[in-house]
Short mmCIF file of N, CA, C and O in Angstrom, two decimals:
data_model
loop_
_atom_site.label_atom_id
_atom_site.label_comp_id
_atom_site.label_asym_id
_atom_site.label_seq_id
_atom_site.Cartn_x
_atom_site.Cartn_y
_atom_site.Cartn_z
N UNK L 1 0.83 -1.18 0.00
CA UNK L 1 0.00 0.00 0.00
C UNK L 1 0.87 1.25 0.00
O UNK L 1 1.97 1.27 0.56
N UNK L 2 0.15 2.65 -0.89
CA UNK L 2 0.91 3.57 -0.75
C UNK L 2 1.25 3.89 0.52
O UNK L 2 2.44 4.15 0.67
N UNK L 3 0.28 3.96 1.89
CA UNK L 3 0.37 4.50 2.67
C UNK L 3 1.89 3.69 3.35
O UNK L 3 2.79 4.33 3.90
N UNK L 4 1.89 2.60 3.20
CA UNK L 4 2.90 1.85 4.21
C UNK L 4 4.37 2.45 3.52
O UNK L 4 5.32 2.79 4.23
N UNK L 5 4.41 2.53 1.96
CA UNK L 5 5.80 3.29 1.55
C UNK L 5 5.71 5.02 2.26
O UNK L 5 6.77 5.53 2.62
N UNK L 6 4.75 5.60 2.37
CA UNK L 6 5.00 6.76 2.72
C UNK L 6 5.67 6.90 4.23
O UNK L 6 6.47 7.74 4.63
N UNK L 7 4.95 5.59 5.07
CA UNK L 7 5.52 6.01 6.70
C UNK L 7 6.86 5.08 6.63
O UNK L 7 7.48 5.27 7.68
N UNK L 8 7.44 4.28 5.91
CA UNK L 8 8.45 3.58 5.72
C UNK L 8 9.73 5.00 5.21
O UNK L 8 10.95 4.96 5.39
N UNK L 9 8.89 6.18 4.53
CA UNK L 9 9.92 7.13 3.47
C UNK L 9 9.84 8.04 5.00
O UNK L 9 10.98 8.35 5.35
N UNK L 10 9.28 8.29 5.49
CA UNK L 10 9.00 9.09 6.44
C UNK L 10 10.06 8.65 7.53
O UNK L 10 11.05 9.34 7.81
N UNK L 11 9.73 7.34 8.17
CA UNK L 11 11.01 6.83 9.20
C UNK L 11 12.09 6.74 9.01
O UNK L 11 12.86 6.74 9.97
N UNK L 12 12.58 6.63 7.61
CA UNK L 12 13.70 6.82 6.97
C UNK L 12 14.43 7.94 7.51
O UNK L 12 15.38 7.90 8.29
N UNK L 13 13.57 9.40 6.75
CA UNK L 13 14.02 10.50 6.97
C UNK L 13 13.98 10.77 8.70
O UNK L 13 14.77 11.69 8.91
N UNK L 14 13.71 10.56 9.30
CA UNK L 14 14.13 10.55 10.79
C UNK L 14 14.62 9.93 11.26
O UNK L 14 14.51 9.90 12.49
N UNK L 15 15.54 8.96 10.55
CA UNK L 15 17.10 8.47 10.71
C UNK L 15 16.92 7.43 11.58
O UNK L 15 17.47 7.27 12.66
N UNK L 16 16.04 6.67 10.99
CA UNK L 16 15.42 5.01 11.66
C UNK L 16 16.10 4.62 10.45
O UNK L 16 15.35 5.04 9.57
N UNK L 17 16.97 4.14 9.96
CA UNK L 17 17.75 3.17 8.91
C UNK L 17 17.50 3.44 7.52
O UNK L 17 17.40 4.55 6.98
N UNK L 18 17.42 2.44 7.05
CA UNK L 18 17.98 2.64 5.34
C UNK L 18 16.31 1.75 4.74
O UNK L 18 15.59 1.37 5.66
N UNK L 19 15.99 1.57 3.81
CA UNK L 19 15.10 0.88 3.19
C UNK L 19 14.92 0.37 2.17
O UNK L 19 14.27 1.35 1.78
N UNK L 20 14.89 -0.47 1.09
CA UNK L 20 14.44 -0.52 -0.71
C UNK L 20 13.21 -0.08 -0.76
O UNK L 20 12.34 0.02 0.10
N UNK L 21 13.26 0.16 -1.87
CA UNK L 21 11.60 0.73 -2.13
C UNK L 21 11.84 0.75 -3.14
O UNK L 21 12.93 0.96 -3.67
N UNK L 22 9.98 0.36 -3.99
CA UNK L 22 10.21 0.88 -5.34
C UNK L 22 10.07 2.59 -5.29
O UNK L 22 9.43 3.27 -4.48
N UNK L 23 10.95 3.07 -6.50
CA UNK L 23 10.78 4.53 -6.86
C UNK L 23 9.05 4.94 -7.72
O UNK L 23 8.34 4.51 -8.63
N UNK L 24 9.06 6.02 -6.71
CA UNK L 24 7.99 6.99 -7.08
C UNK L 24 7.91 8.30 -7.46
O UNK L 24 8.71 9.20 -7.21
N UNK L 25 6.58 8.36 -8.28
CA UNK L 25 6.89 9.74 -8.33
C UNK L 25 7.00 11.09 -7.21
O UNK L 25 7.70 12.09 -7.05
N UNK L 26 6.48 10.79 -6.91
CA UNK L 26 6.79 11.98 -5.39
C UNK L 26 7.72 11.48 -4.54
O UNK L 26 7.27 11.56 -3.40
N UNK L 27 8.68 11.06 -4.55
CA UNK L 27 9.57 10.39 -3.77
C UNK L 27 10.30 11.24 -3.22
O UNK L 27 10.55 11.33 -2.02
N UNK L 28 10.82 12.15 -4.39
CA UNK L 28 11.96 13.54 -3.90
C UNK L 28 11.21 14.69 -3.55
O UNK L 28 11.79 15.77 -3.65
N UNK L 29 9.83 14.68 -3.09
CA UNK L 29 9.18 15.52 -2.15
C UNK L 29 9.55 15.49 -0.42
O UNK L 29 9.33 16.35 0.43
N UNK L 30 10.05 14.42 -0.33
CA UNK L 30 10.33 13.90 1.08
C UNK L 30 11.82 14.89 1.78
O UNK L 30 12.94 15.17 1.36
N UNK L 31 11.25 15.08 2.70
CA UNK L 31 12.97 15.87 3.53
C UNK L 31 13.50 15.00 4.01
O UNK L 31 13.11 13.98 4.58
N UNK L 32 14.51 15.43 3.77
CA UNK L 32 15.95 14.20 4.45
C UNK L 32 16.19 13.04 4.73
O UNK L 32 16.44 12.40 5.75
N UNK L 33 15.98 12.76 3.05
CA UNK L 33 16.17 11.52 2.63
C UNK L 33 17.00 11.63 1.24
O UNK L 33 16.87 12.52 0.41
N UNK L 34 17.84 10.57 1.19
CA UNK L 34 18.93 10.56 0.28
C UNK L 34 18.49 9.55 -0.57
O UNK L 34 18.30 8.55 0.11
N UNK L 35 18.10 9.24 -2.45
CA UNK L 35 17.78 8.38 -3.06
C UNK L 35 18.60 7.71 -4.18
O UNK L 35 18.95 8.16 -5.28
N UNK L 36 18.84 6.30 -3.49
CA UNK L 36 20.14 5.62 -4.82
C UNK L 36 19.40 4.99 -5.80
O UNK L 36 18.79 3.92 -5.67
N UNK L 37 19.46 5.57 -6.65
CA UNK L 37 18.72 4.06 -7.97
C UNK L 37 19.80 3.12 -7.59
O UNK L 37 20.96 3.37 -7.27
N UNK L 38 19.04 1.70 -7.72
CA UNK L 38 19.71 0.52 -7.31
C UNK L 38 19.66 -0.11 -9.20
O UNK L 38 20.58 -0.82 -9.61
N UNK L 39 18.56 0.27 -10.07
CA UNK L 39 19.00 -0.42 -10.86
C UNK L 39 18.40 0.01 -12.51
O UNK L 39 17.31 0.58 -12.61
N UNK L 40 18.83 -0.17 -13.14
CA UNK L 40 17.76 0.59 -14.44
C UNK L 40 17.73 -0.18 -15.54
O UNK L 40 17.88 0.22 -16.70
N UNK L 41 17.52 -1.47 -15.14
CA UNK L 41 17.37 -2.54 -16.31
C UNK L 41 15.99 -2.44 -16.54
O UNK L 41 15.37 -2.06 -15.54
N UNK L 42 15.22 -2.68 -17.65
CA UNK L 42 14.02 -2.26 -17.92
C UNK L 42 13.40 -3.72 -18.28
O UNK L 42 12.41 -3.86 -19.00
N UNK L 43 14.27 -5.01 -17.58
CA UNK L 43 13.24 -5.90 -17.44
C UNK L 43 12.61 -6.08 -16.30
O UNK L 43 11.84 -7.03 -16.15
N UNK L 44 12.89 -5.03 -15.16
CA UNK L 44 11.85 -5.59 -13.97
C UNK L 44 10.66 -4.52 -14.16
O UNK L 44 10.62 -3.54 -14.90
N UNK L 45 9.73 -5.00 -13.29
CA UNK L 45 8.75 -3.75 -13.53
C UNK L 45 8.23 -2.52 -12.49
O UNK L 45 7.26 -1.77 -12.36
N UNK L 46 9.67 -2.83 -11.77
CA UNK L 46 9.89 -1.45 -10.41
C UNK L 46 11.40 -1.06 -10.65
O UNK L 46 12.30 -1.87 -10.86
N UNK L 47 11.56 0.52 -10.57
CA UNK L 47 12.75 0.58 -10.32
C UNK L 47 13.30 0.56 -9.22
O UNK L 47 13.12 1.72 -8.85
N UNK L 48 13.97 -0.06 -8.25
CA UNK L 48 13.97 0.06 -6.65
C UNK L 48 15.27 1.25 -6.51
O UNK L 48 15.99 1.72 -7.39
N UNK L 49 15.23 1.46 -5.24
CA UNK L 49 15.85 2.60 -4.60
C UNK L 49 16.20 2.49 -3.16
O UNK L 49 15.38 2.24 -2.27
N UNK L 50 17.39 2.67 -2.99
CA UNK L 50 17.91 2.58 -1.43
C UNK L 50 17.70 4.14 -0.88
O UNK L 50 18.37 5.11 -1.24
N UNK L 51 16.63 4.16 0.04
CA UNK L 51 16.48 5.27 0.74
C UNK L 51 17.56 5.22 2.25
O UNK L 51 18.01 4.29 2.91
N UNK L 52 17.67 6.46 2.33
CA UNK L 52 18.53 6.66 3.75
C UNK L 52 18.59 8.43 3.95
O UNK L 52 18.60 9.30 3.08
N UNK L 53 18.61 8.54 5.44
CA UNK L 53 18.60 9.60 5.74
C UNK L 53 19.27 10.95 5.40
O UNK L 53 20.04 11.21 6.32
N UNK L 54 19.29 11.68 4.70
CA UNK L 54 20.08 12.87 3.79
C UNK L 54 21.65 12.82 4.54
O UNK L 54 22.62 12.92 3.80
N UNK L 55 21.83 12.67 5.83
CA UNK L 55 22.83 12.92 7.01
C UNK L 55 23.65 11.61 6.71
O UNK L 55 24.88 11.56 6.65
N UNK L 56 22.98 10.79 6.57
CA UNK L 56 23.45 9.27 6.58
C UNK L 56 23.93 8.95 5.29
O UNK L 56 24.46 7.84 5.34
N UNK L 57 23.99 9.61 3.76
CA UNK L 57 23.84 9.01 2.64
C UNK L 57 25.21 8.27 2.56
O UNK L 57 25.44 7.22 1.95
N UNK L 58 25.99 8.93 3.22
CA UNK L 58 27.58 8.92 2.61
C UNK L 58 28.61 7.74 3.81
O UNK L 58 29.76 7.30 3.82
N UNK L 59 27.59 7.65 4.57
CA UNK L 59 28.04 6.37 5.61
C UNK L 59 28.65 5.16 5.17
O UNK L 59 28.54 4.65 4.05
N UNK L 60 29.37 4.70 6.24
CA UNK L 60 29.84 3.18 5.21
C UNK L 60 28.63 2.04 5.15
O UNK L 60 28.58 1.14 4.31
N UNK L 61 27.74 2.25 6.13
CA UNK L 61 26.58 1.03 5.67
C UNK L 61 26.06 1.36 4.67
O UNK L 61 25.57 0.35 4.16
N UNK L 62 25.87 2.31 4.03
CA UNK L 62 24.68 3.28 3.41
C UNK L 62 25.86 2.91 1.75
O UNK L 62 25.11 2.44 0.89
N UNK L 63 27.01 2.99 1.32
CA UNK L 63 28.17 3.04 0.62
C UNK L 63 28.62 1.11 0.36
O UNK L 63 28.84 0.53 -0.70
N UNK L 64 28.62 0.64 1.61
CA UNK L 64 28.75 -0.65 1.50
C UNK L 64 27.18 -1.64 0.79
O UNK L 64 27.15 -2.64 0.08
N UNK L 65 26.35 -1.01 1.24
CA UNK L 65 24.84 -2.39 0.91
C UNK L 65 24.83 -1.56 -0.71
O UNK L 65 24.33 -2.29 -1.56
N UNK L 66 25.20 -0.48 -1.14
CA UNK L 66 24.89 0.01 -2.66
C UNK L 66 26.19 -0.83 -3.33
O UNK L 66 25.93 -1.38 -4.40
N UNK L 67 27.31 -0.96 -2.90
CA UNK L 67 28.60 -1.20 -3.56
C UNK L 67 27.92 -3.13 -3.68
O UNK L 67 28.05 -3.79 -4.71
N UNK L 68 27.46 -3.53 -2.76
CA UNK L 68 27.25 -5.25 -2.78
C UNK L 68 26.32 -5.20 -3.67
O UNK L 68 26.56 -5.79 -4.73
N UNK L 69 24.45 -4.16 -3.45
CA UNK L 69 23.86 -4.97 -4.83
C UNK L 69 24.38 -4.41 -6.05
O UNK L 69 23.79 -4.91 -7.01
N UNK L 70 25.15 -3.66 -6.35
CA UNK L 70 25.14 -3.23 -7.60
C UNK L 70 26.61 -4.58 -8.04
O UNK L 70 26.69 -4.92 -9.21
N UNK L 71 27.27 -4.98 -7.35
CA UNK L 71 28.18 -5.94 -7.60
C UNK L 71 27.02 -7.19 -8.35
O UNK L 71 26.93 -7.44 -9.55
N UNK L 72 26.18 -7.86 -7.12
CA UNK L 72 25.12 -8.95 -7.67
C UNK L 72 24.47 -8.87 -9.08
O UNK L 72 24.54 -9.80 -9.89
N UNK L 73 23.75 -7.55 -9.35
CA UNK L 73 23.20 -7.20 -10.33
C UNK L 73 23.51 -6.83 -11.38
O UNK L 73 22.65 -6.54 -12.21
#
C-alpha cells in the first residue's frame, strides 16, 4: 500500500535506517532523505531505490549495501 511506503519514506528521513523501495513519483518531495537508484534494467517492472537519511547518505553502511547490490546485479 501507498500508505505503508510513505511512513516507511517518512522513518527513513528521521534516521530510523535505510530501506528498498520501489521509486515513485513523489519520492523527492520527502525531507531528508537521500535516493540511490539501485538499478535501471528495464526488465523488472519497479525501479527500486535505497532510501537513507540525507545525514546518513555517505556512511559506510549506506556506501557498503549500494557497492554489494550493484556488484550482484
Amino acid at each position: 500500500e501507498l500508505d505503508a511506503l510513505e511512513t516507511i519514506t517518512k522513518m527513513v528521513g528521521q534516521g530510523l535506517g535505510i530501506a528498498f523501495l520501489p521509486h515513485w513519483t513523489s519520492l523527492e518531495h520527502y525531507g531528508n532523505i537521500a535516493v540511490l537508484p539501485l538499478n535501471a534494467d528495464t526488465r523488472y517492472g519497479r525501479n527500486l531505490v535505497l532510501l537513507s537519511h540525507r545525514a546518513f547518505s555517505a556512511t559506510s553502511l549506506v556506501t557498503l549495501t549500494e557497492t554489494i547490490l550493484q556488484s550482484v546485479s
